[in-house]
Structure formats: C-alpha cells, structure tokens
Amino acid sequence: MPLHQLDDDSFEEIIYDNGEACLVVFSRKSCHVCQEVVPVLEELEYKYHGKFGFYRVDIEEQKTLFQRFSFKGVPQIIFFKNGEYQGKLSGKVEDEQVEEKISNTLD
Amino acid sequence: MKCEAKTKKIIVLGLDGMDPSLTKKFMDEGKLPNIKKFVERGAQREDLVMLGGLPTITPPLWTTLATGAYPGTHGITCFWNQDHDDLSGIVYNLDSRMSKAEPLWNVSAEAGKKTLVWHWPGSAWPPSSTNPNLYVVDGAQPAAVQMSAANVDTEKFLVASEKIKKVIYKPKYINETGAGCVIEELEEDKFSAEDAKALLERHKRPSIVNIELDHTRGELSLVMPPYDVINSPIKPAEGWVNAPEGAKEFSVITDNGLTRRPALVLKNAQGIYDRVAIYQSKNEKEPLFELEEDKLIVNVIDKVNVNGNLVPSTRSFKVLEIAPDGSEVRMWLGTAYDINNDERWHPKQLYRDVIDNVGYVPCFSQLGGKNYEFSARVLQPVWQNYAQWQADALNYLIEKHGFEIIFSHLHMIDAQGHIIWSFAKEREDSDTDPLAYQKLIENCYIHADEYIGSFLHLLDEEWTVIITSDHGLVCRQDLPPLLGDPGGVNVRVMQELGFTALKKDESGNELAEIDWEKTIAVNTRSAYIWLNLKGRNPHGIVDPADKYEVEEKIIDALYGYRDPKTGKGIVSLALRNKDAVILGLDGPETGDIVFFLKEGNNRTHGDCLPTAECYFDTSISPIFIAAGKGLKEGFTTTRVIREVDLTPTMAVLAGLRMPAQCEGAPVYQILED
C-alpha cells in the first residue's frame, strides 16, 4: 500500500502534536534509488502496523519541507518519537537497516 | 636579557578593532569617562596611536603582540596562510602550532608566574607550553569564547503572524535587502545553503579554496552573515493541555529544522497580548520559559537535538515585537552552546569554575548590517551583555585565582565594525540613515568604555593595565576593484592585467576555477601575489630564470592599474619578497610579491597601510594606552610605539626574559624611572 503522504500541516500535526513514533521518507518520483527504497518501506509498514508510523514526503510537491532540513539529496529517511528527531538513514538502504533503526527508536 | 621587575601584575585588555582616532574623538566629547581615567593616569602618545603591523589582520597581529615578532618571522601572515601545494588554497591558521615564535605567556608561565591567556586570536590555542602556570581559554577563532567548539545550533530570527499560512524554516538565509525576514517564495539561492554553511563553519575546516569573482564571497560576506529564518502561522491555541483563555499558538523550529517547540502568545489582565511562552510540547502544563517584549533573556537551558542526541545547551532570546492583539510576534534566537563542552579550556576544570561562579558563556550575534533594527536591538545589546560577562569572568579569575599576567581579547568592536561601520556613510545601494549608524558606532565605544571601566579598580591594586588592539576599522568609501581580499583568491584585477586566467565550460562561460596552464600569477589573501612557478607549483608555467623579470612586470602593472570607476590608481606599495623585510613580511609564508592598497580604496581593514584614515574620523591604526605600576603617570611620549614593542615592554615591566624571536624594543620612554 502506498505510504501516507505528508504536507506542511500534517507534518507538524503527526510528528510534533501527536508525537507518533514514526519514520518519514523524503523522496522524488524521478529518483531511481527512491523507487527501490520506498517499496521496502511499504512492505515494512504492514509488519509494523499500529506500532510504528510510515510516512512519505514528495519533495517536488513539498519544497518548503525539503528545504527545511538541508538534505543533500534523496532518499532520506528521518525517524521521530515523542516529537524528537532520533536520527536518519540516507541513500539506498536494506530492510534490516530500517528495522534496526525502528527498534532503536522504539527502545 | 632580563631586568628587575617594575611590576608584579600586568593585564592586557585587548579590544579587537579599537581605533585611537574614534576613541579620542568620543573621549574628547566626554563619552568615554573610564578610558579617559586610564589615559589621565597613564603613559602613551597624545594621539593614542600604536603604529600597526602588516597586514592589518587579526591572527598575524595578535601573534605579533604576543611574541614581539613580525609576521614574516612568526609565520602567521593573514587570516589564512597559503596552501603551498595549491596556490588557490588557503589554510586556517588560528592554531598555535603554525607559529614559529615563542609567546611571552610561555616565558611568564615558565618563570613561575600564573598566566592567563583569554580568547587571544593569535597563536594561543592549543596551549604551546605544558607548564602548569599557563591557563588558556579558547582563541581558536576571533569571535567569542566557545564559538568554535560548543556551537550546536545557529542563530535565528522568527516571524510569526496570523497572515503567514504555513511553517517555513529557511536554513542559512542571507538577507541581502536588510528588510523583513518573511520568506515570500522559495527561489533557488544563488548562494546555496551549502555555501553559507561553509562560510559559517570555515573556522572548523583546515583548508579551503575560495575563488572570489566579486565581493560577495569576501568583504560583503562579513556584512551579511547567514542565519536561519523561521516563519510560522499564528492560530488560536488548539490541542493544549493547559492553554489560558484567548491564547494563540505558533511554532518555533530549531536544530536544523528538526525540533519544534510550540509557543503561546498570552494576554495580560487588560487583554493586551504581552508575553510569549515556549513549551516542550502541548502536553506540558508549564512552559519551559516566558519572554517579554524587548527583554534580552540569556542562557536559557534547553536540549538541542544533534544527530538524534539531546544535548543540554544554552540559548538566548529577545522578542522584538508582540502585536497587542497577538496577531504577530518577531523574535531573535541566539546561537546554542553545548553546556558540557570544555574542549577549549585549559586546564579543563577552569570551565566549570567559571560557569559555576560567573554563569554560562553567553552567545554573540551577527545580525545587523542594513537592518537597523537588528543592529540596534540585537547586535549591540547582545555584545554588551557578552562583554559584561567577560569582564565578570576576568575579574573573578583575578580575584580567586591570583593570576599575575593576563592576555585578554574582546572582539566586540571588530565584530560590529564589519557588520555596521560602512553604513555610517550614505550608500548608493542602501536607504540606511548614516546618522543613526554613527550613533551605533558611538554606542559600541561606550560599551567598550564600560568594559574597560570594569578593570579601573586594578590601578589601585598594583596592576599595570595595557589597553591595545590589533588594528582599527574604517567606515570605507566604495569597495575597491577585486584585489587584496583576505578570504581567498582575488581574480578580477589580476585577470584584467593578464596574469590570472579562469577555466571555461563548453559554452565559453567562465568557471570559478583557475586555469593554471594560462595563469602566470595569483593574488591570494590580503597582500600577497604568488607566481605560478615551474618546479615549485604543481602546474607551474613561469620559468624560475624569468622570475625576477616577471615580478617586476607585475609590480609595474599593479602601480599602473587604474580603477575603471575613478580613473585612479589603487596600489600604494608593492615589493618583492626579499624587499618586504622592511615591513617584516619577507619569508616563505607571505608571497613572491607583497602589496597594499591605497587609502580610500580599502575594505573595513586588512588590505591597506595601518596609517590609512577614512570617513567619520575612522582609522586603521591600533591603539595603545598603558597605566599603573611601573609606568609614568599622566605622561605622553612622541615615541613611535610599534606592535612588536608590546611584548618587550611587558617583559621589561615584569622582569621576564625576552621571548626567543622578539624583534621589538621596550617603550623605555613610558617606564617609571
């Protein structure tokens, strides 16, 4: 299932107001690494349903959000819990790396 | 050589950029009562002048002041040194390991005197003696204590308004207009966030290449340093556990965009919105802290998110405006410092001692420039607060630790000079009010007077007090053609003269890259030209046999160059390396040719002779005032006092041996008989 997309308002609400433990992947449709990484996350989302949130920001549509974090490229996966940033993964990643980071975030 | 001591205790109050001409002007107008007292009780020249060393740049001259050696001798020759492997590269040199001269503080510590070196931006950090009498605080960059090591988040300006529709966090914003801070549209920056980050973090990198095609990567980058801008909507408070009736909310974004602190705008009993409360989250009952309009709040402790780790840090705030109806808030957030970072303190326990007894190190600000409100309401009061903290810290250390020799430095005047001095004159590209900026310059000197006044009591406690600076600062005329900027390779004039060539892309557009195959020579840094020499430089094209002749050709061309705007020459002096010994600028660390720009063709400082004067009675000269034990009282001398003379004068006063490379002479004329 496609990941739930965030915009400026929903980013504030989900990450900071709700303080949900989650990840947000910043990606672009034309980026081939993103095309490999996003499906990995879509599969994992199913496994972590109800325990950990999976969201996506399309950087072509959400330029202000992209610029805010000064990322050097995409894909970038950033992790949050209780409204606090927990770290990130950049570029091509495997599902084990994402799961390890989720586990660290939930600890 | 060693003399009998005339005093046991000496403090140098170093004020970066302090200019004798402006000091005398304001002192004679009765605005600097404390400095006047030092002058009346002291011994110095009538005009308060010290003949400045060259180039008129911070790290070489503070090194000269501490060693008595010329830059050609100690080897620190500009803000950056030359990368000898790449003529376009420059090497960060606020590092004591690059100095070849012995500082007086090592001599005094080794002679058994408890010695403190406080934020001295010239070959002080890391400590170069292991003697336990030597105490050193920072000095790894010129700005302020803690900036180079403990800085975990850049300063910011926030505009929150009911008119703003969404949260925007714009990192490393360069405000060229001086207005606003409301981000209207997100355009592609010509100066990218990455460039801006490099600019802010240049003190953390050992070597950089900065090819300057115009002034924006040189002098102008100092007028408008980048900062983060936050825009947030203001809305009725929603979803809060404990928001008072009528409260409105907005978001404060920090930590590279990663952290949000929700905030409330609160009203008083009369229904006027007059406070801002910042919270950890909407679920908290109590705010982290509250802020009122126009009140500088320093060193609030909060956690800064650094790569996912929460680092306890200080941050300062000032709300410039809260609209009475709560519809708008404008607020400054200072640089955050990690409170547990003691990297730049030697010995490390000195840090804990100072923060426990004097308070956390406050931040400084770089906001201002064309924006008068920032200059007057942020830049100046923030520096004033920092100077007060530094005076308190030094006085605490004097009282509790029994230091006998203190070298101290405060950057307040130079820091404001680069940002606001040029607006004391009418500018074509700016609608700023020169008189208002002249008043800011006066205020800056009044704050310097307050700082110096904090040490007046030392004159009655058998101390010798020396007030000095590395160079002055001018309110410049127009910027000169691109030659002599200390921050990199100056392309344009040398290109026009046919000595420097740039590479081009396939379409023939020039690139910011030197074409070494066609380059005879480059001007790097404030005063130096290097030939692209075969056998010495990686892509050398000049035959060593032709070196003398090519140097002559370049020197002639520099003297013959005319500014296309004025038709006038811009170079006052150009010498071969061997001849530059007369200025103390020969040797391997300067250049094949050493040159300086003419008076009236210079930047705020750095590129001209130290005798240059400019608009609003500003001058490039450094200052020298000395008072207290071992010195004549109420005495003036006509003796030319040079920067190399400070160290030998202090050595004679304190009965110390001369440092090994000292080239100056004691100012005998001012010493007590």
XYZ file of C-alpha atoms in Angstrom, chain A residues 8-9 12 16-17 63-64 67-70 72 78 80 83-87, chain B residues 166 169-171 186 194 251 253 256-261 280 282 305 308 310:
38
model
C 3.468 21.105 5.911
C 0.422 20.965 8.157
C 3.539 19.363 12.231
C 5.068 17.055 16.848
C 1.481 17.283 18.110
C 9.575 22.131 -1.374
C 9.476 24.048 1.908
C 14.500 22.896 2.147
C 13.921 22.993 5.888
C 16.222 20.040 6.544
C 19.061 20.992 4.150
C 21.915 16.930 0.171
C 14.182 10.515 9.244
C 10.938 10.594 15.233
C 8.298 14.838 18.670
C 12.070 14.379 18.947
C 14.280 13.524 15.987
C 16.033 10.177 16.507
C 18.367 10.037 13.502
C 2.481 27.667 6.758
C 12.287 27.038 8.234
C 14.864 28.539 5.917
C 18.353 27.478 6.957
C 11.297 29.734 -2.304
C 25.771 24.617 1.459
C 5.757 27.072 16.229
C 11.603 25.499 14.799
C 18.394 22.330 11.620
C 14.633 22.153 11.214
C 14.280 19.019 13.331
C 12.857 20.294 16.593
C 9.644 22.141 17.201
C 8.812 23.971 20.388
C 8.417 21.457 25.380
C 1.451 20.910 24.022
C 18.924 17.744 19.006
C 19.422 12.392 17.299
C 19.697 15.569 23.034
